[in-house]
mmCIF file of C-alpha atoms in Angstrom:
data_model
loop_
_atom_site.group_PDB
_atom_site.id
_atom_site.type_symbol
_atom_site.label_atom_id
_atom_site.label_comp_id
_atom_site.label_asym_id
_atom_site.label_seq_id
_atom_site.Cartn_x
_atom_site.Cartn_y
_atom_site.Cartn_z
ATOM 1 C CA MET A 1 0.000 0.000 0.000
ATOM 2 C CA VAL A 2 1.156 3.555 -0.671
ATOM 3 C CA ASP A 3 -0.428 6.928 -0.012
ATOM 4 C CA GLY A 4 -1.125 9.472 -2.711
ATOM 5 C CA ASP A 5 -1.348 8.521 -6.358
ATOM 6 C CA GLY A 6 0.799 5.380 -6.273
ATOM 7 C CA VAL A 7 -1.045 2.091 -6.754
ATOM 8 C CA HIS A 8 -0.049 -1.014 -4.855
ATOM 9 C CA GLU A 9 -1.952 -3.825 -3.226
ATOM 10 C CA VAL A 10 -2.336 -4.734 0.416
ATOM 11 C CA LYS A 11 -2.088 -8.173 1.950
ATOM 12 C CA LYS A 12 -2.175 -7.779 5.738
ATOM 13 C CA GLY A 13 -0.260 -4.521 5.390
ATOM 14 C CA ARG A 14 2.436 -5.936 3.083
ATOM 15 C CA VAL A 15 2.992 -4.655 -0.440
ATOM 16 C CA ARG A 16 2.855 -7.343 -3.083
ATOM 17 C CA GLU A 17 3.136 -7.400 -6.845
ATOM 18 C CA VAL A 18 0.111 -6.737 -9.057
ATOM 19 C CA MET A 19 -1.525 -9.868 -10.432
ATOM 20 C CA GLN A 20 -0.506 -10.604 -13.978
ATOM 21 C CA VAL A 21 -3.776 -12.261 -14.996
ATOM 22 C CA GLN A 22 -6.421 -9.796 -16.136
ATOM 23 C CA PRO A 23 -9.657 -10.297 -14.177
ATOM 24 C CA ARG A 24 -13.031 -10.287 -15.922
ATOM 25 C CA VAL A 25 -14.496 -7.769 -13.472
ATOM 26 C CA SER A 26 -13.048 -4.877 -11.491
ATOM 27 C CA VAL A 27 -15.212 -4.027 -8.473
ATOM 28 C CA LEU A 28 -14.733 -0.385 -7.464
ATOM 29 C CA MET A 29 -15.669 0.821 -3.982
ATOM 30 C CA PRO A 30 -14.737 4.287 -2.668
ATOM 31 C CA VAL A 31 -14.618 4.571 1.113
ATOM 32 C CA TYR A 32 -14.877 7.645 3.314
ATOM 33 C CA ASN A 33 -15.413 7.253 7.064
ATOM 34 C CA GLY A 34 -17.398 4.113 6.390
ATOM 35 C CA GLU A 35 -16.351 1.821 9.248
ATOM 36 C CA LYS A 36 -19.913 1.282 10.533
ATOM 37 C CA TYR A 37 -21.077 -0.861 7.593
ATOM 38 C CA LEU A 38 -17.801 -1.426 5.726
ATOM 39 C CA ARG A 39 -17.044 -4.972 6.813
ATOM 40 C CA GLU A 40 -20.495 -6.159 5.727
ATOM 41 C CA ALA A 41 -20.021 -4.523 2.321
ATOM 42 C CA VAL A 42 -16.555 -6.030 1.817
ATOM 43 C CA ASP A 43 -17.695 -9.486 2.951
ATOM 44 C CA SER A 44 -20.579 -9.422 0.468
ATOM 45 C CA ILE A 45 -18.175 -8.917 -2.443
ATOM 46 C CA LEU A 46 -15.650 -11.495 -1.274
ATOM 47 C CA ALA A 47 -18.512 -14.018 -0.936
ATOM 48 C CA GLN A 48 -19.597 -13.702 -4.581
ATOM 49 C CA THR A 49 -20.126 -16.928 -6.513
ATOM 50 C CA LEU A 50 -18.078 -15.331 -9.306
ATOM 51 C CA THR A 51 -14.460 -15.355 -8.178
ATOM 52 C CA ASP A 52 -12.729 -13.876 -11.233
ATOM 53 C CA PHE A 53 -12.557 -10.262 -10.083
ATOM 54 C CA GLU A 54 -10.301 -7.670 -8.522
ATOM 55 C CA PHE A 55 -11.668 -5.574 -5.669
ATOM 56 C CA ILE A 56 -10.403 -1.992 -5.811
ATOM 57 C CA ILE A 57 -11.043 -0.219 -2.517
ATOM 58 C CA ILE A 58 -9.977 3.430 -2.362
ATOM 59 C CA ASP A 59 -9.934 5.165 1.002
ATOM 60 C CA ASP A 60 -10.513 8.876 0.422
ATOM 61 C CA GLY A 61 -8.783 10.294 3.490
ATOM 62 C CA SER A 62 -10.961 8.636 6.148
ATOM 63 C CA ALA A 63 -10.488 9.775 9.748
ATOM 64 C CA ASP A 64 -12.035 6.651 11.275
ATOM 65 C CA GLY A 65 -10.998 2.999 11.274
ATOM 66 C CA SER A 66 -11.953 2.263 7.663
ATOM 67 C CA ALA A 67 -8.367 1.670 6.518
ATOM 68 C CA ASP A 68 -7.669 -0.741 9.380
ATOM 69 C CA ILE A 69 -10.770 -2.747 8.502
ATOM 70 C CA VAL A 70 -9.631 -3.161 4.881
ATOM 71 C CA LYS A 71 -6.072 -4.028 5.913
ATOM 72 C CA SER A 72 -7.373 -6.786 8.190
ATOM 73 C CA TYR A 73 -8.350 -8.857 5.137
ATOM 74 C CA ASP A 74 -5.983 -11.445 3.685
ATOM 75 C CA ASP A 75 -7.434 -11.770 0.185
ATOM 76 C CA PRO A 76 -5.252 -11.336 -2.925
ATOM 77 C CA ARG A 77 -8.188 -9.919 -4.886
ATOM 78 C CA ILE A 78 -8.230 -6.768 -2.747
ATOM 79 C CA HIS A 79 -6.318 -3.825 -4.226
ATOM 80 C CA PHE A 80 -6.238 -1.137 -1.542
ATOM 81 C CA ILE A 81 -5.354 2.466 -2.341
ATOM 82 C CA ARG A 82 -5.268 5.379 0.079
ATOM 83 C CA ASN A 83 -5.597 8.964 -1.109
ATOM 84 C CA SER A 84 -3.155 11.233 0.699
ATOM 85 C CA SER A 85 -5.988 13.740 1.140
ATOM 86 C CA ASN A 86 -9.734 13.842 0.627
ATOM 87 C CA LEU A 87 -10.263 14.142 -3.145
ATOM 88 C CA GLY A 88 -14.034 13.747 -3.122
ATOM 89 C CA LEU A 89 -16.220 11.017 -4.575
ATOM 90 C CA VAL A 90 -15.978 11.924 -8.276
ATOM 91 C CA ALA A 91 -12.177 12.209 -8.340
ATOM 92 C CA THR A 92 -11.881 8.962 -6.384
ATOM 93 C CA LEU A 93 -14.201 7.137 -8.779
ATOM 94 C CA ASN A 94 -12.239 8.375 -11.781
ATOM 95 C CA LYS A 95 -8.997 7.306 -10.138
ATOM 96 C CA GLY A 96 -10.446 3.835 -9.660
ATOM 97 C CA ILE A 97 -11.510 3.618 -13.300
ATOM 98 C CA ASP A 98 -7.996 4.521 -14.418
ATOM 99 C CA VAL A 99 -6.359 1.748 -12.378
ATOM 100 C CA ALA A 100 -8.969 -0.937 -13.074
ATOM 101 C CA SER A 101 -7.796 -3.783 -15.318
ATOM 102 C CA GLY A 102 -11.014 -5.743 -15.761
ATOM 103 C CA GLU A 103 -13.157 -6.015 -18.869
ATOM 104 C CA TYR A 104 -16.113 -4.854 -16.796
ATOM 105 C CA LEU A 105 -16.301 -2.304 -13.989
ATOM 106 C CA ALA A 106 -18.779 -3.052 -11.192
ATOM 107 C CA ARG A 107 -19.682 -0.380 -8.662
ATOM 108 C CA MET A 108 -20.170 -0.951 -4.967
ATOM 109 C CA ASP A 109 -20.833 1.389 -2.028
ATOM 110 C CA GLN A 110 -19.386 1.129 1.465
ATOM 111 C CA ASP A 111 -22.752 0.713 3.199
ATOM 112 C CA ASP A 112 -24.590 -1.624 0.815
ATOM 113 C CA VAL A 113 -24.697 -5.401 0.426
ATOM 114 C CA SER A 114 -24.302 -7.325 -2.834
ATOM 115 C CA LEU A 115 -26.142 -10.636 -2.842
ATOM 116 C CA PRO A 116 -23.925 -13.670 -3.608
ATOM 117 C CA GLU A 117 -24.919 -14.140 -7.267
ATOM 118 C CA ARG A 118 -24.893 -10.443 -8.223
ATOM 119 C CA LEU A 119 -21.602 -10.377 -10.170
ATOM 120 C CA ALA A 120 -22.148 -13.762 -11.826
ATOM 121 C CA LYS A 121 -25.641 -12.894 -13.026
ATOM 122 C CA GLN A 122 -24.671 -9.402 -14.168
ATOM 123 C CA LEU A 123 -21.669 -10.689 -16.071
ATOM 124 C CA ALA A 124 -23.830 -13.290 -17.831
ATOM 125 C CA PHE A 125 -26.369 -10.577 -18.635
ATOM 126 C CA MET A 126 -23.716 -8.260 -20.107
ATOM 127 C CA GLU A 127 -22.180 -11.114 -22.101
ATOM 128 C CA SER A 128 -25.588 -11.889 -23.601
ATOM 129 C CA ALA A 129 -26.159 -8.254 -24.607
ATOM 130 C CA PRO A 130 -22.981 -6.922 -26.278
ATOM 131 C CA ASP A 131 -24.725 -3.680 -27.287
ATOM 132 C CA VAL A 132 -25.396 -2.739 -23.654
ATOM 133 C CA ALA A 133 -22.787 -0.364 -22.241
ATOM 134 C CA ALA A 134 -23.979 -0.442 -18.642
ATOM 135 C CA SER A 135 -26.530 -2.333 -16.620
ATOM 136 C CA GLY A 136 -27.896 -2.261 -13.120
ATOM 137 C CA THR A 137 -30.115 -4.499 -11.020
ATOM 138 C CA TRP A 138 -33.189 -4.144 -8.881
ATOM 139 C CA ALA A 139 -32.529 -3.480 -5.205
ATOM 140 C CA ARG A 140 -34.273 -3.765 -1.872
ATOM 141 C CA ASP A 141 -33.914 -1.065 0.769
ATOM 142 C CA ILE A 142 -32.530 -2.034 4.174
ATOM 143 C CA ASP A 143 -32.259 -0.004 7.366
ATOM 144 C CA ASN A 144 -29.222 0.455 9.581
ATOM 145 C CA THR A 145 -29.780 -3.000 11.104
ATOM 146 C CA GLY A 146 -29.998 -4.753 7.734
ATOM 147 C CA LYS A 147 -33.772 -5.257 7.893
ATOM 148 C CA ILE A 148 -35.530 -5.056 4.514
ATOM 149 C CA ILE A 149 -37.878 -2.051 4.536
ATOM 150 C CA GLY A 150 -38.900 -1.762 0.889
ATOM 151 C CA ARG A 151 -37.533 -1.644 -2.627
ATOM 152 C CA ARG A 152 -35.869 0.981 -4.802
ATOM 153 C CA PRO A 153 -38.405 2.701 -7.126
ATOM 154 C CA HIS A 154 -38.097 3.738 -10.767
ATOM 155 C CA VAL A 155 -35.848 0.978 -12.128
ATOM 156 C CA PRO A 156 -36.899 0.449 -15.780
ATOM 157 C CA VAL A 157 -36.134 -2.698 -17.754
ATOM 158 C CA GLY A 158 -35.830 -3.407 -21.482
ATOM 159 C CA GLU A 159 -37.901 -1.246 -23.816
ATOM 160 C CA HIS A 160 -39.044 0.950 -20.923
ATOM 161 C CA MET A 161 -35.479 2.142 -20.348
ATOM 162 C CA LEU A 162 -35.637 4.792 -23.082
ATOM 163 C CA ASP A 163 -38.955 6.087 -21.762
ATOM 164 C CA ASP A 164 -37.755 6.373 -18.164
ATOM 165 C CA LEU A 165 -34.168 7.384 -18.852
ATOM 166 C CA TRP A 166 -34.949 10.885 -17.593
ATOM 167 C CA ARG A 167 -35.756 9.694 -14.079
ATOM 168 C CA PRO A 168 -32.788 10.058 -11.738
ATOM 169 C CA SER A 169 -31.370 7.545 -11.802
ATOM 170 C CA PRO A 170 -32.282 4.834 -14.361
ATOM 171 C CA LEU A 171 -29.480 2.622 -13.019
ATOM 172 C CA ILE A 172 -28.948 2.252 -9.276
ATOM 173 C CA HIS A 173 -25.348 3.399 -8.994
ATOM 174 C CA PRO A 174 -23.947 0.778 -6.560
ATOM 175 C CA SER A 175 -25.588 -1.970 -8.641
ATOM 176 C CA ALA A 176 -24.035 -0.827 -11.928
ATOM 177 C CA MET A 177 -21.738 -2.850 -14.170
ATOM 178 C CA ILE A 178 -20.068 -0.953 -17.030
ATOM 179 C CA ARG A 179 -18.420 -2.340 -20.155
ATOM 180 C CA VAL A 180 -15.003 -0.665 -20.032
ATOM 181 C CA ALA A 181 -14.516 -0.756 -23.823
ATOM 182 C CA HIS A 182 -17.694 1.290 -24.267
ATOM 183 C CA LEU A 183 -16.702 3.678 -21.503
ATOM 184 C CA GLY A 184 -13.533 4.631 -23.368
ATOM 185 C CA GLU A 185 -12.245 8.029 -22.239
ATOM 186 C CA LEU A 186 -15.565 8.990 -20.675
ATOM 187 C CA ARG A 187 -15.388 9.660 -16.941
ATOM 188 C CA TYR A 188 -17.554 11.056 -14.169
ATOM 189 C CA ASP A 189 -17.811 14.819 -14.607
ATOM 190 C CA PRO A 190 -16.186 16.647 -11.639
ATOM 191 C CA LYS A 191 -18.474 19.624 -12.259
ATOM 192 C CA VAL A 192 -21.582 17.541 -11.522
ATOM 193 C CA LEU A 193 -22.101 17.236 -7.774
ATOM 194 C CA TYR A 194 -24.476 14.666 -6.272
ATOM 195 C CA ALA A 195 -25.697 13.419 -9.684
ATOM 196 C CA GLU A 196 -22.447 12.208 -11.247
ATOM 197 C CA ASP A 197 -23.924 8.780 -12.004
ATOM 198 C CA PHE A 198 -27.042 10.226 -13.689
ATOM 199 C CA ASP A 199 -24.799 12.400 -15.849
ATOM 200 C CA LEU A 200 -22.679 9.393 -16.847
ATOM 201 C CA TRP A 201 -25.715 7.288 -17.792
ATOM 202 C CA LEU A 202 -27.124 10.080 -19.962
ATOM 203 C CA SER A 203 -23.737 10.487 -21.675
ATOM 204 C CA LEU A 204 -23.428 6.752 -22.363
ATOM 205 C CA SER A 205 -27.017 6.536 -23.630
ATOM 206 C CA LYS A 206 -26.206 8.886 -26.516
ATOM 207 C CA LYS A 207 -24.150 6.129 -28.150
ATOM 208 C CA TYR A 208 -25.092 2.869 -26.448
ATOM 209 C CA LYS A 209 -27.912 1.001 -24.762
ATOM 210 C CA LEU A 210 -28.488 0.848 -21.026
ATOM 211 C CA ASP A 211 -30.553 -1.803 -19.272
ATOM 212 C CA ASN A 212 -31.351 -3.362 -15.927
ATOM 213 C CA LEU A 213 -31.375 -6.980 -14.856
ATOM 214 C CA ALA A 214 -34.831 -7.639 -13.423
ATOM 215 C CA GLU A 215 -33.606 -9.346 -10.269
ATOM 216 C CA TYR A 216 -33.065 -8.137 -6.714
ATOM 217 C CA LEU A 217 -29.307 -8.480 -6.366
ATOM 218 C CA LEU A 218 -28.433 -5.535 -4.115
ATOM 219 C CA LEU A 219 -29.456 -4.448 -0.630
ATOM 220 C CA TYR A 220 -29.429 -0.643 -0.582
ATOM 221 C CA ARG A 221 -28.798 0.846 2.846
ATOM 222 C CA VAL A 222 -31.059 3.740 3.847
ATOM 223 C CA HIS A 223 -29.798 5.651 6.878
ATOM 224 C CA ASP A 224 -29.413 9.221 8.094
ATOM 225 C CA GLU A 225 -25.662 9.399 7.372
ATOM 226 C CA SER A 226 -25.944 8.286 3.743
ATOM 227 C CA MET A 227 -24.959 10.688 0.962
ATOM 228 C CA SER A 228 -28.409 10.476 -0.604
ATOM 229 C CA LYS A 229 -30.096 11.415 2.687
ATOM 230 C CA MET A 230 -27.784 14.289 3.534
ATOM 231 C CA ASN A 231 -27.753 15.759 0.028
ATOM 232 C CA SER A 232 -31.291 15.002 -1.185
ATOM 233 C CA ASN A 233 -32.067 18.597 -2.162
ATOM 234 C CA GLY A 234 -28.719 19.017 -3.873
ATOM 235 C CA GLN A 235 -29.213 15.732 -5.722
ATOM 236 C CA ALA A 236 -32.591 16.811 -7.079
ATOM 237 C CA ARG A 237 -31.288 20.184 -8.260
ATOM 238 C CA SER A 238 -28.177 18.633 -9.800
ATOM 239 C CA ALA A 239 -30.237 15.946 -11.568
ATOM 240 C CA TYR A 240 -32.531 18.632 -12.979
ATOM 241 C CA GLU A 241 -29.622 20.700 -14.289
ATOM 242 C CA THR A 242 -27.952 17.598 -15.737
ATOM 243 C CA LEU A 243 -31.113 16.479 -17.542
ATOM 244 C CA CYS A 244 -31.701 19.929 -19.059
ATOM 245 C CA ARG A 245 -28.075 20.237 -20.164
ATOM 246 C CA GLN A 246 -27.856 16.728 -21.624
ATOM 247 C CA THR A 247 -31.209 16.737 -23.455
ATOM 248 C CA GLY A 248 -32.018 20.404 -24.089
ATOM 249 C CA LEU A 249 -35.178 20.083 -21.970
ATOM 250 C CA GLU A 250 -36.678 23.423 -20.943
ATOM 251 C CA ILE A 251 -38.947 23.178 -17.929
ATOM 252 C CA SER A 252 -38.867 24.787 -14.495
ATOM 253 C CA TYR A 253 -37.254 23.049 -11.549
ATOM 254 C CA GLU A 254 -40.647 22.957 -9.829
ATOM 255 C CA GLY A 255 -42.154 21.219 -12.855
ATOM 256 C CA PHE A 256 -39.338 18.678 -12.866
ATOM 257 C CA VAL A 257 -39.870 17.885 -9.182
ATOM 258 C CA GLU A 258 -43.600 17.416 -9.787
ATOM 259 C CA LEU A 259 -42.918 15.018 -12.660
ATOM 260 C CA VAL A 260 -40.461 12.987 -10.593
ATOM 261 C CA ASN A 261 -42.513 13.009 -7.379
ATOM 262 C CA PRO A 262 -46.135 13.794 -8.274
ATOM 263 C CA SER A 263 -48.110 15.173 -5.341
ATOM 264 C CA LEU A 264 -51.419 15.970 -7.102
ATOM 265 C CA LYS A 265 -50.661 19.690 -6.844
ATOM 266 C CA LEU A 266 -49.875 20.056 -10.522
ATOM 267 C CA ASP A 267 -52.795 20.770 -12.843
ATOM 268 C CA PRO A 268 -53.130 17.760 -15.206
ATOM 269 C CA ILE A 269 -53.213 20.003 -18.281
ATOM 270 C CA ARG A 270 -49.938 21.619 -17.242
ATOM 271 C CA ARG A 271 -48.491 18.216 -16.424
ATOM 272 C CA ALA A 272 -49.399 16.931 -19.902
ATOM 273 C CA ARG A 273 -47.696 19.941 -21.466
ATOM 274 C CA LEU A 274 -44.550 19.309 -19.411
ATOM 275 C CA THR A 275 -44.592 15.636 -20.350
ATOM 276 C CA ARG A 276 -44.935 16.461 -24.048
ATOM 277 C CA ARG A 277 -41.943 18.762 -23.708
ATOM 278 C CA LEU A 278 -40.035 15.973 -21.994
ATOM 279 C CA ALA A 279 -40.948 13.455 -24.716
ATOM 280 C CA LYS A 280 -39.735 15.845 -27.386
ATOM 281 C CA ALA A 281 -36.396 16.402 -25.630
ATOM 282 C CA LEU A 282 -35.915 12.629 -25.310
ATOM 283 C CA ARG A 283 -37.063 12.081 -28.911
ATOM 284 C CA ARG A 284 -39.759 9.697 -27.696
ATOM 285 C CA PRO A 285 -43.401 9.642 -28.874
ATOM 286 C CA TYR A 286 -45.767 11.256 -26.366
ATOM 287 C CA ARG A 287 -48.084 8.233 -26.553
ATOM 288 C CA ARG A 288 -45.502 6.385 -24.431
ATOM 289 C CA TYR A 289 -46.367 8.762 -21.567
ATOM 290 C CA PHE A 290 -50.080 9.287 -22.212
ATOM 291 C CA ASN A 291 -51.306 6.531 -19.892
ATOM 292 C CA ASP A 292 -49.340 7.985 -16.970
ATOM 293 C CA ASP A 293 -50.790 11.426 -17.619
ATOM 294 C CA PHE A 294 -54.302 9.983 -17.921
ATOM 295 C CA GLU A 295 -54.011 8.081 -14.637
ATOM 296 C CA TYR A 296 -52.636 11.196 -12.957
ATOM 297 C CA ALA A 297 -55.586 13.245 -14.261
ATOM 298 C CA GLN A 298 -58.047 10.720 -12.824
ATOM 299 C CA LEU A 299 -56.373 10.861 -9.415
ATOM 300 C CA TRP A 300 -56.242 14.671 -9.553
ATOM 301 C CA ILE A 301 -59.978 14.958 -10.376
ATOM 302 C CA ARG A 302 -60.857 12.523 -7.592
ATOM 303 C CA SER A 303 -58.709 14.484 -5.156
ATOM 304 C CA GLU A 304 -60.271 17.795 -6.223
ATOM 305 C CA CYS A 305 -63.768 16.359 -5.809
ATOM 306 C CA ASP A 306 -62.902 15.167 -2.305
ATOM 307 C CA ARG A 307 -61.582 18.620 -1.414
ATOM 308 C CA MET A 308 -64.709 20.280 -2.804
ATOM 309 C CA LYS A 309 -66.944 17.926 -0.789
ATOM 310 C CA SER A 310 -64.953 18.710 2.342
ATOM 311 C CA ARG A 311 -65.237 22.463 1.767
ATOM 312 C CA LEU A 312 -68.975 22.170 1.072
ATOM 313 C CA LEU A 313 -69.590 20.203 4.269
ATOM 314 C CA GLN A 314 -67.561 22.734 6.270
ATOM 315 C CA SER A 315 -69.588 25.586 4.759
ATOM 316 C CA LEU A 316 -72.909 23.853 5.475
ATOM 317 C CA TYR A 317 -71.853 23.182 9.041
ATOM 318 C CA TYR A 318 -70.831 26.824 9.467
ATOM 319 C CA VAL A 319 -74.239 27.981 8.176
ATOM 320 C CA TYR A 320 -75.980 25.509 10.486
ATOM 321 C CA ARG A 321 -74.058 26.809 13.512
ATOM 322 C CA GLN A 322 -74.848 30.433 12.605
ATOM 323 C CA ILE A 323 -78.577 29.615 12.360
ATOM 324 C CA LYS A 324 -78.522 27.906 15.760
ATOM 325 C CA ILE A 325 -76.686 30.872 17.301
ATOM 326 C CA SER A 326 -79.149 33.356 15.791
ATOM 327 C CA ARG A 327 -82.041 31.374 17.319
ATOM 328 C CA GLY A 328 -80.351 31.354 20.674
ATOM 329 C CA GLN A 329 -79.975 27.602 20.772
#
């Protein structure tokens, strides 16, 4: 192991030579103050049924015991790198891409869990679809104890990918596997904060296909210290700016938020206009989105009727009370 930009591998703290055999998959996991869930994340990768991989773990200047946890492993597949200072997530990811030697690059986060067959099934999926540049998987949400509490929403598959590509993010980042040959010189954009993965997927989609494997192969940790929790507002704004820049879409940020997370506050006529604008920017026929707009309109009308009934009942009750008061009752 060396600090800074040098690249060596760790085996119980001893430097050893880089493996000469090129692995099929390079698993890339940045780490920053991740000791709480790190061992579980590392164990889940080392327990994969696919064994032909290198595991690149980059510590980005952690101040906790993350480095000691990684160094406690005696597995030749682990390639441990320590940044001499905190470079940030995007720079660390790009550094990992540059040192990776595998044909495929698989992402992993320090607080998530990859199920045992994730890499094997994703590799088989990518091998069967040579025109796909990157793929993800479905994921279940877990809490800080590892209990399953739900599933990740908005993960399109197959022909629906092009329709839902605009939703941040069409691929769950820590479930992603990227074909390195298709990636080429493309890297995560350091100017895009909190939505670097969304920006990369949109860039790749201009030349290649993206897809998802319709299987739950990742457990996605939801907790108060996660990047997505702490930067949720910044993520939404960054995703909006990225989508507009990448596609030429022209809608307000408020309209974008309503399309992503509908709350029945948006007039259905205005929503349909926004959706038509979105379809045009994505070069997709509006009919692909019509059913969603129609269902939204039905819910909106039902909600408005309920509100009108509530207001009417309140008004009638008010009149009734005034009559009783006027009669001295």
